[in-house]
Amino acid sequence: NIKPKSTLVIFGATGDLAKRKLYPSIFNLFKGNKLSEEFAVVGLGRRPWSNETLRDTVKQSLGQNEDDGLIERFCEHFYYMPFDVQEKNSYHELNVLLNELDTKHHIPGNRIFYMAMAPEFFGTIATNLKSEGLTETNGWTRLIIEKPFGHDLPSAQQLNREIREAFSEDEIYRIDHYLGKEMVQNIEVIRFGNAIFEHLWSNRYIENIQITSSETLGVEDRGGYYEKSGALRDMVQNHMLQMVSLLAMDPPLRLTPEEIRSEKIKVLRALRPIPNEKVSDYFVRAQYGPGEIDGNEVAGYRSESNVDPESYTETYVAGKLVIDSHRWAGVPFYIRTGKRLRVKSTEVVIQFKDLPMNLYLNKEEKVHPNLLIIHIQPDEGISLVLNGKKMGMSGGSVPVQLDYCNDCVNTGNTPEAYERLIYDCMLGDATNFAHWDEVDLSWTYIDMISKAWESRDIDIHTYESGSMGPKAADELLERDGNHWWSIN
Ligand code: BG6
């Protein structure tokens, strides 16, 4: 159990992400004995808070059932400083505070700068951290950067240039919280740890792969951000393409960040570009209309606050990705993601090819294909759909399902994605963070689609809230003789 000694500096300490995810995650690390007493957290924000205000906020962000004594001890490591990101003086004061904390908490100059605020300042902050000397310490310095990492390839390149002025690639940790999820990390183990799967993992035996990430929530109070982003930039560019890479990559030579990332990058390089006029043959965009979620009536996207009543922003994307590699030639990877759908669920379905001949059913009937289902959330586990004998004397086969529930067996809480990722960064393990090359290639792919969508000639479909998306997404698969395997 390695206990890192470092100071975590959070830009955006008064914000939503810090309260919802970061403070509880750091607390869990502390409680789980993963941090020594030698750590400090410095919260920065524009508001004139004191250490006490921050500590109260941290307390409120933790669950009700925690031990008060432990919370007190934990909160003593938190400090707040009002901060103006454009003001050099702020950086000088911060440096003084960080040096004091190094002495007070016996921290050997290790610093993580966590950008959890509006992305327009990421570049300015990185530049100032370097020019004002905050990256010169006796220990290491690292930068954690939240999405969105740019809005398209040129803006991502610009941002990358700015942060690279101050931090080298191996000091930059680009967060994709899906990479911190237990079952997303399990994809590698299921694939590379099991002889029964890895040998079948190619176009010889796999018919198609489907990834669904559906949400019941709407755009909530993020209309301003979401109008400029849409589901393509918000979910596909990062989370969905990361899952495609993990499912399609070749086995890495070793389990090092370099080897794993290099295999994932090859997948992104092999994604077949789609000519502008063909985009609608491969990608469907849609927007939620009014409907019902869990018995409650909900409004359509265009009536949400901070949303243009004639908005063309997509809240749903379905797509067919083609990977031009020996392993995957001819195997479609279907993805879909959207808001205000019937269920909150992330699942991967691997559909295996049919046997060449059907011995057990009538000629008109089809044997159920074998499926491997990886349940990423809310359930964590895997299911395998096989065929068994139909009970009784009539003969024939029926599908049977073997289920393994990961979170039922591991009764301890699975660590939150953020908990794991913050700890990885403290340890200097960048495996589950996005490398610049991945960001670069994924934007190249996404820009191709969004460019085509900029033209309003391409349909934006509507789907009822509480459904599983528009009909056009079903037709996308039907054209290939496939269909979505239903969720739950
Ligand atoms: C975020 C998106 O990256 O992922 C959100 O910005 C989305 O719009 C969220 O709701 C989904 O994450 P999860 O972990 O709830 O599936």
Coordinates of C-alpha atoms and ligand atoms in Angstrom, one line a residue:
N1 CA 0.0 0.0 0.0
I2 CA 1.9 3.0 -1.3
K3 CA 0.9 6.3 0.4
P4 CA 1.6 9.2 -1.9
K5 CA 2.7 12.5 -0.3
S6 CA 1.5 15.4 -2.3
T7 CA -0.5 18.6 -2.4
L8 CA -3.6 18.7 -4.6
V9 CA -4.4 22.2 -5.9
I10 CA -8.0 22.4 -7.1
F11 CA -8.9 25.2 -9.5
G12 CA -12.7 25.4 -9.2
A13 CA -12.9 24.4 -5.5
T14 CA -16.3 26.0 -5.1
G15 CA -17.8 24.3 -8.2
D16 CA -20.1 21.4 -8.6
L17 CA -17.6 18.8 -9.7
A18 CA -15.4 19.4 -6.6
K19 CA -18.4 19.0 -4.3
R20 CA -20.0 16.0 -6.0
K21 CA -17.0 14.0 -7.0
L22 CA -13.6 15.3 -5.8
Y23 CA -14.1 15.8 -2.1
P24 CA -15.9 12.5 -1.5
S25 CA -13.2 10.7 -3.6
I26 CA -10.3 12.2 -1.7
F27 CA -12.1 11.4 1.6
N28 CA -12.5 7.7 0.5
L29 CA -8.8 7.5 -0.2
F30 CA -8.1 8.9 3.3
K31 CA -10.6 6.6 4.9
G32 CA -9.2 3.6 3.0
N33 CA -5.8 4.4 4.4
K34 CA -4.4 5.2 0.9
L35 CA -3.1 8.6 1.9
S36 CA -0.6 9.2 4.6
E37 CA -1.1 12.2 6.9
E38 CA 1.3 13.9 4.6
F39 CA -1.0 15.5 2.2
A40 CA -2.8 18.8 1.7
V41 CA -5.6 20.1 -0.5
V42 CA -5.7 23.7 -1.6
G43 CA -9.0 24.9 -3.0
L44 CA -9.0 27.9 -5.3
G45 CA -11.9 29.9 -6.5
R46 CA -13.1 33.5 -7.1
R47 CA -15.3 33.6 -4.0
P48 CA -13.9 35.2 -0.9
W49 CA -14.2 32.0 1.2
S50 CA -12.0 31.1 4.2
N51 CA -10.4 27.8 5.1
E52 CA -13.5 27.3 7.3
T53 CA -16.0 27.8 4.5
L54 CA -14.1 25.3 2.4
R55 CA -13.9 22.8 5.3
D56 CA -17.7 23.2 5.9
T57 CA -18.4 22.6 2.2
V58 CA -16.2 19.5 2.2
K59 CA -18.0 18.2 5.3
Q60 CA -21.4 18.7 3.6
S61 CA -20.2 16.8 0.5
L62 CA -19.5 13.7 2.5
G63 CA -22.1 11.1 3.4
Q64 CA -24.1 11.4 6.6
N65 CA -22.8 8.2 8.2
E66 CA -19.1 9.1 8.4
D67 CA -17.2 9.2 11.6
D68 CA -17.0 12.8 12.9
G69 CA -13.5 12.4 14.3
L70 CA -12.2 11.1 11.0
I71 CA -13.9 14.0 9.1
E72 CA -12.3 16.5 11.4
R73 CA -8.9 15.0 10.9
F74 CA -9.4 14.9 7.1
C75 CA -10.6 18.5 6.9
E76 CA -7.5 19.8 8.7
H77 CA -5.7 19.1 5.5
F78 CA -7.9 21.6 3.5
Y79 CA -7.0 25.2 2.7
Y80 CA -8.7 27.8 0.7
M81 CA -7.4 30.8 -1.2
P82 CA -9.4 33.3 -3.2
F83 CA -7.8 33.3 -6.6
D84 CA -7.8 35.4 -9.8
V85 CA -6.4 33.2 -12.6
Q86 CA -5.3 36.2 -14.6
E87 CA -3.6 37.9 -11.8
K88 CA 0.1 37.1 -11.3
N89 CA 0.0 38.0 -7.7
S90 CA -2.5 35.2 -7.0
Y91 CA 0.2 32.7 -8.2
H92 CA 2.8 34.3 -6.0
E93 CA 0.6 34.0 -3.0
L94 CA -0.2 30.4 -3.9
N95 CA 3.4 29.5 -4.2
V96 CA 4.1 30.9 -0.7
L97 CA 1.2 28.9 0.7
L98 CA 2.3 25.7 -1.1
N99 CA 5.9 26.0 0.3
E100 CA 4.5 26.6 3.8
L101 CA 2.3 23.5 3.5
D102 CA 5.2 21.4 2.3
T103 CA 6.9 22.2 5.6
K104 CA 3.8 21.9 7.8
H105 CA 2.6 18.5 6.3
H106 CA 6.1 17.1 5.4
I107 CA 5.4 17.0 1.7
P108 CA 8.4 16.7 -0.5
G109 CA 7.4 19.3 -3.0
N110 CA 5.0 17.1 -5.0
R111 CA 2.1 19.0 -6.5
I112 CA -0.9 18.1 -8.6
F113 CA -2.8 21.0 -10.2
Y114 CA -6.3 19.9 -10.9
M115 CA -8.3 22.0 -13.4
A116 CA -11.9 21.6 -12.5
M117 CA -13.3 24.8 -13.9
A118 CA -14.3 26.6 -17.1
P119 CA -12.0 25.3 -19.9
E120 CA -11.3 28.7 -21.4
F121 CA -8.8 29.4 -18.5
F122 CA -6.9 26.1 -18.7
G123 CA -4.2 27.6 -21.0
T124 CA -3.8 30.8 -19.0
I125 CA -3.4 28.9 -15.8
A126 CA -0.8 26.5 -17.1
T127 CA 1.2 29.3 -18.6
N128 CA 1.1 31.3 -15.3
L129 CA 2.0 28.2 -13.2
K130 CA 5.2 27.9 -15.2
S131 CA 6.1 31.6 -15.6
E132 CA 5.5 32.3 -11.9
G133 CA 7.7 29.4 -10.8
L134 CA 5.1 27.0 -9.3
T135 CA 6.2 24.1 -11.4
E136 CA 9.7 24.3 -10.0
T137 CA 9.8 22.3 -6.9
N138 CA 12.0 19.6 -5.3
G139 CA 9.4 17.0 -6.1
W140 CA 7.2 16.3 -9.1
T141 CA 4.4 18.4 -10.6
R142 CA 1.4 17.0 -12.5
L143 CA -1.6 18.5 -14.2
I144 CA -5.0 16.9 -14.2
I145 CA -7.3 18.4 -16.8
E146 CA -11.0 17.9 -17.1
K147 CA -13.0 17.7 -20.2
P148 CA -14.0 19.3 -22.5
F149 CA -10.5 19.1 -24.0
G150 CA -11.2 21.5 -26.8
H151 CA -14.3 21.8 -29.0
D152 CA -12.8 20.4 -32.1
L153 CA -9.3 19.5 -33.3
P154 CA -7.9 23.0 -33.8
S155 CA -9.1 24.2 -30.4
A156 CA -7.8 21.0 -28.8
Q157 CA -4.4 21.5 -30.5
Q158 CA -4.3 25.1 -29.3
L159 CA -5.1 24.0 -25.7
N160 CA -2.5 21.3 -25.9
R161 CA 0.1 23.7 -27.1
E162 CA -0.6 25.9 -24.2
I163 CA -0.4 23.3 -21.5
R164 CA 2.6 21.7 -23.1
E165 CA 4.5 25.0 -22.6
A166 CA 4.3 24.3 -18.9
F167 CA 4.0 20.5 -18.6
S168 CA 5.5 17.6 -20.5
E169 CA 3.2 14.9 -21.9
D170 CA 4.0 12.5 -19.1
E171 CA 3.0 15.2 -16.5
I172 CA -0.4 15.7 -18.1
Y173 CA -3.4 13.6 -16.9
R174 CA -6.4 14.1 -19.2
I175 CA -9.4 12.7 -17.3
D176 CA -12.0 10.5 -18.9
H177 CA -13.9 9.3 -16.0
Y178 CA -15.2 6.2 -17.9
L179 CA -11.6 4.9 -17.8
G180 CA -11.9 4.9 -14.0
K181 CA -15.0 2.7 -13.9
E182 CA -14.5 -0.8 -12.5
M183 CA -16.1 -2.6 -15.5
V184 CA -14.5 -0.5 -18.1
Q185 CA -11.1 -1.5 -16.6
N186 CA -12.4 -5.1 -16.5
I187 CA -12.8 -5.2 -20.3
E188 CA -9.0 -5.7 -20.6
V189 CA -9.0 -8.5 -18.0
I190 CA -12.0 -10.3 -19.6
R191 CA -10.4 -10.1 -23.0
F192 CA -6.8 -10.8 -22.2
G193 CA -7.2 -13.1 -19.2
N194 CA -9.6 -15.7 -20.7
A195 CA -8.6 -18.2 -23.4
I196 CA -12.2 -18.8 -24.3
F197 CA -12.7 -15.2 -25.4
E198 CA -9.4 -13.9 -26.7
H199 CA -9.2 -16.6 -29.4
L200 CA -12.7 -15.7 -30.6
W201 CA -12.1 -12.0 -30.5
S202 CA -12.0 -11.1 -34.2
N203 CA -14.0 -11.0 -37.4
R204 CA -13.8 -14.8 -37.7
Y205 CA -16.2 -15.2 -34.9
I206 CA -17.7 -11.9 -34.0
E207 CA -20.7 -10.5 -35.9
N208 CA -20.9 -7.1 -34.4
I209 CA -20.2 -5.2 -31.2
Q210 CA -22.7 -2.8 -29.6
I211 CA -22.1 -0.2 -27.0
T212 CA -25.0 1.6 -25.4
S213 CA -24.7 4.4 -22.8
S214 CA -28.1 5.7 -22.0
E215 CA -29.2 8.2 -19.4
T216 CA -32.6 9.1 -18.0
L217 CA -31.5 12.6 -17.0
G218 CA -32.1 15.5 -19.4
V219 CA -29.7 18.4 -19.9
E220 CA -30.6 19.7 -16.4
D221 CA -29.0 23.1 -15.8
R222 CA -26.2 22.6 -18.3
G223 CA -28.1 24.0 -21.3
G224 CA -25.4 26.7 -21.9
Y225 CA -22.6 24.2 -22.2
Y226 CA -24.6 21.5 -23.9
E227 CA -26.0 23.7 -26.7
K228 CA -22.4 24.1 -27.9
S229 CA -21.4 20.5 -27.3
G230 CA -24.2 18.0 -28.0
A231 CA -24.0 14.3 -27.4
L232 CA -21.3 13.8 -30.0
R233 CA -18.7 16.0 -28.3
D234 CA -20.0 15.3 -24.8
M235 CA -20.0 11.5 -24.9
V236 CA -18.8 10.1 -28.2
Q237 CA -15.5 11.9 -28.6
N238 CA -14.3 10.7 -25.2
H239 CA -16.2 8.0 -23.4
M240 CA -17.6 6.0 -26.3
L241 CA -14.4 6.1 -28.4
Q242 CA -12.4 5.0 -25.4
M243 CA -14.6 2.0 -24.9
V244 CA -14.3 1.2 -28.6
S245 CA -10.5 1.3 -28.3
L246 CA -10.5 -1.0 -25.3
L247 CA -12.8 -3.5 -27.0
A248 CA -10.9 -3.5 -30.4
M249 CA -7.3 -3.1 -29.4
D250 CA -4.7 -5.9 -29.8
P251 CA -3.2 -7.4 -26.7
P252 CA -0.5 -5.1 -25.4
L253 CA 3.0 -6.5 -25.0
R254 CA 3.0 -5.6 -21.4
L255 CA 0.6 -3.8 -19.0
T256 CA 2.5 -0.5 -19.1
P257 CA 0.8 2.8 -19.9
E258 CA 2.9 3.1 -23.1
E259 CA 2.1 -0.3 -24.4
I260 CA -1.6 -0.1 -23.6
R261 CA -2.1 3.4 -25.0
S262 CA -0.1 2.5 -28.1
E263 CA -2.5 -0.4 -28.9
K264 CA -5.5 1.9 -28.3
I265 CA -4.1 4.5 -30.6
K266 CA -3.8 2.0 -33.4
V267 CA -7.6 1.4 -33.2
L268 CA -8.3 5.1 -33.6
R269 CA -5.9 5.2 -36.5
A270 CA -7.8 2.4 -38.2
L271 CA -11.3 4.1 -37.9
R272 CA -12.5 4.4 -41.5
P273 CA -13.1 8.1 -42.4
I274 CA -16.6 8.8 -43.7
P275 CA -17.0 11.1 -46.7
N276 CA -19.1 14.2 -45.9
E277 CA -22.0 13.1 -48.1
K278 CA -22.1 9.7 -46.5
V279 CA -22.3 10.7 -42.9
S280 CA -26.0 10.1 -42.6
D281 CA -25.5 6.5 -43.7
Y282 CA -23.3 5.9 -40.6
F283 CA -24.5 8.4 -38.0
V284 CA -27.9 9.4 -36.7
R285 CA -28.5 12.4 -34.6
A286 CA -31.6 13.1 -32.6
Q287 CA -33.1 15.3 -29.9
Y288 CA -35.5 14.4 -27.1
G289 CA -39.1 15.6 -27.3
P290 CA -41.5 15.6 -24.4
G291 CA -42.4 12.3 -22.8
E292 CA -42.5 10.4 -19.5
I293 CA -39.6 9.2 -17.4
D294 CA -40.4 7.0 -14.4
G295 CA -44.1 8.1 -14.5
N296 CA -43.2 11.8 -14.5
E297 CA -43.9 14.1 -17.5
V298 CA -40.8 15.8 -18.8
A299 CA -40.3 18.6 -21.3
G300 CA -38.6 18.3 -24.6
Y301 CA -35.0 19.6 -25.2
R302 CA -36.1 22.7 -27.0
S303 CA -38.1 23.9 -24.0
E304 CA -35.2 23.4 -21.5
S305 CA -33.6 26.5 -20.0
N306 CA -30.7 28.1 -21.9
V307 CA -31.6 26.1 -25.0
D308 CA -32.5 27.7 -28.3
P309 CA -36.2 26.9 -29.1
E310 CA -35.0 26.0 -32.6
S311 CA -31.9 24.2 -31.5
Y312 CA -30.2 21.6 -33.7
T313 CA -28.1 20.3 -30.9
E314 CA -28.3 16.5 -30.7
T315 CA -29.0 14.9 -27.4
Y316 CA -28.7 11.4 -28.9
V317 CA -26.2 9.8 -31.3
A318 CA -26.2 6.4 -32.9
G319 CA -23.3 5.4 -35.1
K320 CA -21.7 2.6 -37.0
L321 CA -17.9 2.6 -36.9
V322 CA -15.8 0.6 -39.3
I323 CA -12.3 -0.4 -38.2
D324 CA -10.0 -1.2 -41.1
S325 CA -7.7 -3.7 -39.6
H326 CA -7.1 -7.4 -40.2
R327 CA -8.8 -8.3 -36.9
W328 CA -12.0 -6.2 -37.5
A329 CA -12.5 -6.0 -41.3
G330 CA -16.3 -6.5 -41.8
V331 CA -17.3 -6.2 -38.2
P332 CA -19.5 -3.1 -37.4
F333 CA -19.1 -1.4 -34.0
Y334 CA -22.4 0.2 -33.2
I335 CA -22.6 2.9 -30.6
R336 CA -25.5 4.8 -29.2
T337 CA -25.8 7.3 -26.4
G338 CA -28.5 9.7 -25.3
K339 CA -30.2 11.7 -22.6
R340 CA -33.8 11.2 -21.5
L341 CA -33.9 7.5 -22.5
R342 CA -35.8 4.8 -20.7
V343 CA -33.0 3.6 -18.5
K344 CA -29.7 4.7 -17.1
S345 CA -27.4 2.0 -18.3
T346 CA -24.0 1.4 -19.9
E347 CA -23.6 -2.0 -21.6
V348 CA -21.5 -3.7 -24.2
V349 CA -22.9 -6.6 -26.2
I350 CA -20.6 -8.8 -28.3
Q351 CA -22.7 -10.7 -30.7
F352 CA -21.0 -13.9 -32.0
K353 CA -21.5 -15.3 -35.5
D354 CA -24.1 -17.9 -36.1
L355 CA -23.1 -21.5 -36.5
P356 CA -23.0 -22.6 -40.2
M357 CA -25.9 -25.0 -39.7
N358 CA -28.9 -25.1 -37.4
L359 CA -29.5 -28.6 -36.2
Y360 CA -32.0 -27.9 -33.4
L361 CA -34.8 -25.7 -34.6
N362 CA -37.2 -25.7 -37.6
K363 CA -35.8 -24.3 -40.8
E364 CA -37.6 -21.0 -40.4
E365 CA -36.4 -20.4 -36.9
K366 CA -33.0 -19.0 -36.1
V367 CA -30.8 -20.2 -33.3
H368 CA -30.2 -17.4 -30.8
P369 CA -26.7 -16.0 -31.3
N370 CA -24.2 -16.3 -28.5
L371 CA -23.8 -13.0 -26.7
L372 CA -21.3 -11.8 -24.2
I373 CA -22.7 -8.8 -22.3
I374 CA -20.5 -6.6 -20.2
H375 CA -22.6 -4.6 -17.8
I376 CA -20.7 -1.5 -16.9
Q377 CA -23.4 0.4 -14.9
P378 CA -25.5 0.5 -12.8
D379 CA -25.1 -3.3 -12.6
E380 CA -21.5 -4.4 -12.8
G381 CA -21.0 -7.9 -14.3
I382 CA -21.0 -10.1 -17.3
S383 CA -23.6 -12.3 -18.9
L384 CA -23.1 -15.0 -21.4
V385 CA -26.0 -16.1 -23.6
L386 CA -25.7 -19.7 -24.7
N387 CA -28.2 -22.3 -26.2
G388 CA -29.3 -25.3 -24.2
K389 CA -31.8 -28.0 -24.7
K390 CA -35.4 -27.2 -24.6
M391 CA -36.9 -28.9 -21.6
G392 CA -39.2 -31.9 -22.3
M393 CA -39.3 -34.3 -25.1
S394 CA -40.0 -32.1 -28.1
G395 CA -36.3 -31.4 -28.7
G396 CA -34.9 -28.1 -30.0
S397 CA -32.8 -25.4 -28.2
V398 CA -33.5 -22.4 -26.1
P399 CA -31.3 -19.5 -25.1
V400 CA -30.0 -19.6 -21.5
Q401 CA -28.2 -16.9 -19.7
L402 CA -25.3 -17.1 -17.3
D403 CA -25.0 -14.1 -15.1
Y404 CA -22.1 -13.0 -13.0
C405 CA -22.7 -10.0 -10.9
N406 CA -19.4 -8.3 -10.0
D407 CA -20.8 -5.8 -7.4
C408 CA -22.7 -8.5 -5.6
V409 CA -19.6 -10.6 -5.0
N410 CA -17.4 -7.7 -4.1
T411 CA -19.5 -6.4 -1.2
G412 CA -17.0 -3.7 -0.3
N413 CA -17.8 -0.4 -2.2
T414 CA -16.3 -0.3 -5.6
P415 CA -14.2 2.8 -5.6
E416 CA -15.6 5.7 -7.5
A417 CA -14.0 6.4 -10.8
Y418 CA -12.6 9.7 -9.5
E419 CA -11.1 8.0 -6.4
R420 CA -9.2 5.6 -8.5
L421 CA -8.0 8.2 -11.1
I422 CA -6.8 10.7 -8.4
Y423 CA -4.9 8.0 -6.7
D424 CA -3.4 6.8 -10.0
C425 CA -2.2 10.3 -10.7
M426 CA -0.7 10.6 -7.3
L427 CA 1.2 7.4 -8.0
G428 CA 2.2 8.6 -11.5
D429 CA 0.3 5.9 -13.4
A430 CA -1.2 7.4 -16.5
T431 CA -2.7 4.2 -18.0
N432 CA -6.3 5.3 -17.5
F433 CA -5.9 8.8 -18.8
A434 CA -6.2 9.9 -22.4
H435 CA -2.9 10.5 -24.2
W436 CA -2.7 13.5 -26.5
D437 CA -2.5 11.2 -29.6
E438 CA -5.9 9.6 -28.6
V439 CA -7.4 13.1 -28.2
D440 CA -6.0 14.2 -31.5
L441 CA -7.3 11.1 -33.4
S442 CA -10.7 11.1 -31.8
W443 CA -11.3 14.8 -32.6
T444 CA -10.2 14.1 -36.2
Y445 CA -13.0 11.5 -36.4
I446 CA -15.6 13.6 -34.6
D447 CA -14.9 16.8 -36.6
M448 CA -15.7 14.8 -39.8
I449 CA -19.2 14.1 -38.4
S450 CA -19.9 17.5 -36.9
K451 CA -18.8 19.2 -40.1
A452 CA -21.5 17.3 -42.0
W453 CA -24.0 18.0 -39.3
E454 CA -23.4 21.8 -39.5
S455 CA -25.5 21.7 -42.6
R456 CA -29.1 21.7 -41.5
D457 CA -30.0 19.6 -44.5
I458 CA -29.1 16.5 -42.6
D459 CA -32.1 15.4 -40.5
I460 CA -32.2 15.7 -36.8
H461 CA -34.7 13.2 -35.6
T462 CA -36.9 13.5 -32.5
Y463 CA -37.5 10.8 -30.0
E464 CA -39.9 10.6 -27.2
S465 CA -38.5 11.1 -23.7
G466 CA -38.6 7.7 -22.0
S467 CA -38.1 5.7 -25.2
M468 CA -34.8 4.1 -26.4
G469 CA -34.2 6.6 -29.2
P470 CA -35.4 7.3 -32.7
K471 CA -36.5 4.7 -35.3
A472 CA -33.6 5.9 -37.5
A473 CA -31.2 4.3 -35.0
D474 CA -32.9 0.9 -35.4
E475 CA -32.8 1.3 -39.2
L476 CA -29.1 1.9 -39.1
L477 CA -28.6 -1.7 -37.9
E478 CA -31.5 -3.2 -39.9
R479 CA -29.7 -2.2 -43.1
D480 CA -27.0 -4.6 -42.1
G481 CA -29.5 -7.3 -41.0
N482 CA -28.8 -6.6 -37.3
H483 CA -30.7 -5.1 -34.4
W484 CA -30.0 -3.6 -31.0
W485 CA -30.0 -6.0 -28.2
S486 CA -32.4 -4.5 -25.8
I487 CA -31.2 -3.2 -22.5
N488 CA -32.8 -4.7 -19.3
Ligands
BG6_1 C1 -20.2 13.3 -18.7 C2 -21.1 14.1 -19.6 O1 -18.9 13.3 -19.2 O2 -20.7 12.0 -18.6 C3 -22.5 14.1 -19.0 O3 -20.6 15.5 -19.6 C4 -23.0 12.7 -18.8 O4 -23.4 14.8 -19.9 C5 -21.9 11.9 -18.0 O5 -24.2 12.8 -18.1 C6 -22.3 10.5 -17.9 O6 -21.5 9.9 -17.0 P1 -22.0 8.6 -16.1 O7 -20.8 8.2 -15.3 O8 -23.1 9.0 -15.3 O9 -22.4 7.6 -17.2

